[in-house]
XYZ file of C-alpha atoms in Angstrom:
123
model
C -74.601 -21.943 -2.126
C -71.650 -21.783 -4.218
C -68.652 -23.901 -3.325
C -65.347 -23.066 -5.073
C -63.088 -25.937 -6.564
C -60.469 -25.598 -3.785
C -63.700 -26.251 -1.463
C -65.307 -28.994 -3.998
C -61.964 -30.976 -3.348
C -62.518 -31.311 0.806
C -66.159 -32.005 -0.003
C -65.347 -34.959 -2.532
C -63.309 -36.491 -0.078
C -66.249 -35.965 2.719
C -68.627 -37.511 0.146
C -66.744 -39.964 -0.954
C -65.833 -41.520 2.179
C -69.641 -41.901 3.669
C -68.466 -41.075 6.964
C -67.100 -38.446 8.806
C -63.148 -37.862 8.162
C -60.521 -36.377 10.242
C -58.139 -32.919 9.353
C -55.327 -35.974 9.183
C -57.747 -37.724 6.316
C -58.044 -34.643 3.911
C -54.320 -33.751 4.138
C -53.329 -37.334 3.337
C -55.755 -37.061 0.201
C -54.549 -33.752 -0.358
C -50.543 -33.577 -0.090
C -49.776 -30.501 -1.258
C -51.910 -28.663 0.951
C -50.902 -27.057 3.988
C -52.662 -27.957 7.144
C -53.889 -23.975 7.522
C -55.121 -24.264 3.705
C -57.019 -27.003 4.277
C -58.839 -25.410 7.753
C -59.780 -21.831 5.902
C -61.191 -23.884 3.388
C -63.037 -25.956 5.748
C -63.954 -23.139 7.677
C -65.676 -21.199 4.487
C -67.623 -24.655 3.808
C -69.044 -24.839 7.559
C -70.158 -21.509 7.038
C -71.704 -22.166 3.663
C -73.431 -25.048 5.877
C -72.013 -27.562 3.176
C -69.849 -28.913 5.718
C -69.842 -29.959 9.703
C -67.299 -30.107 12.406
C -66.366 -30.675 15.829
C -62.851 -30.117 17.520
C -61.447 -33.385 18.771
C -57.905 -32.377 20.388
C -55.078 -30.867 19.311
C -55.397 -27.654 17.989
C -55.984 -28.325 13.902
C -57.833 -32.039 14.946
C -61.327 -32.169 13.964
C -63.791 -34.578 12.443
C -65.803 -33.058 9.215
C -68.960 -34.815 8.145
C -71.387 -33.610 5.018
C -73.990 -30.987 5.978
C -75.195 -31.371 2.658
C -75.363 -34.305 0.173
C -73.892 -34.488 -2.908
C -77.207 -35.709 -4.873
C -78.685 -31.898 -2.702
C -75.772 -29.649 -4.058
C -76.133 -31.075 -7.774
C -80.053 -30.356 -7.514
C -79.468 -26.684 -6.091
C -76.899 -25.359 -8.825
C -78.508 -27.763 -11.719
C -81.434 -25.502 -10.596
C -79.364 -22.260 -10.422
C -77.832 -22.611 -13.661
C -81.046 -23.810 -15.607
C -82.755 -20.308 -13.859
C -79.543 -18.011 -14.893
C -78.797 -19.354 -18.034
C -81.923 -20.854 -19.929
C -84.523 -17.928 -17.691
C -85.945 -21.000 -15.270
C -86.997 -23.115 -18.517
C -85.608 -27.196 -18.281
C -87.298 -27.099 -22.117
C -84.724 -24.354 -22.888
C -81.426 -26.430 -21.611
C -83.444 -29.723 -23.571
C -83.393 -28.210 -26.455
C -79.738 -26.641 -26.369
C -78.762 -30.508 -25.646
C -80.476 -31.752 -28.475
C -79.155 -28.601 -31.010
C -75.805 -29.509 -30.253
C -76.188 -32.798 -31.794
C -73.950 -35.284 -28.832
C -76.687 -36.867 -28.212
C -76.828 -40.246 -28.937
C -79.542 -42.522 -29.846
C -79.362 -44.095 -26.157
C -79.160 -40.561 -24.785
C -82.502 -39.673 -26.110
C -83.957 -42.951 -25.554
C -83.002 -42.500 -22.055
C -84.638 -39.111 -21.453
C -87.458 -40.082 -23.454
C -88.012 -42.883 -20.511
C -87.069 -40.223 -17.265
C -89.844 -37.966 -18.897
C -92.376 -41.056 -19.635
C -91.285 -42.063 -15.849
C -92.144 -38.458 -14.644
C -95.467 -37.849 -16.448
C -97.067 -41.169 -14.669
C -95.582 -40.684 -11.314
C -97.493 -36.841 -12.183
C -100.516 -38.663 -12.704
């Protein structure tokens, strides 16, 4: 699932707000679009499944609530960019972290303790 910017914007909203949010919500978090904008893109996401709905009136009135988390769409394209771009290897997108030299001391300390962490829950 691949959800576009215009898209990410509704669904940082819907996250954000822990609960489900009305068409009224979005556009007052999101002036400049129009109301038909914000309902294509909302219609794209419910198809995607990132996003449910239900009609509650008036014809552009309807309650959206996550149909994915944000901590699930983060673990899906973290895992569909390490597979297209470092061939499926996490050691691969380490090692480009650690060649590019932004790491800082805490960083690696840090990592060092999430892979210490994940070797004795492994065990």
């Amino acid at each position: 699932m691949n959800i576009t910017d215009a898209e990410m914007e509704i669904m940082r909203i819907v996250w954000d707000s822990g609960e489900r949010v009305t068409t009224k919500d979005i556009m007052e978090k999101l002036p400049g679009k129009k109301v038909t904008t914000i309902l294509t893109l909302a219609g794209r996401l419910i198809h995607k499944g990132a996003l449910n709905a239900v009609k509650t009136g008036r014809s552009h009135a309807h309650e959206y609530w996550a149909g994915i988390s944000e901590e699930e769409y983060q673990k899906m394209q973290t895992r569909s960019f390490i597979r297209s771009i470092y061939n499926g290897s996490a050691k691969n997108l380490i090692s480009a972290l650690f060649q590019d030299e932004n790491l800082t001391q805490e960083n690696i300390e840090e990592l060092r303790a999430f892979i210490e962490k994940q070797v004795k829950r492994d065990d």
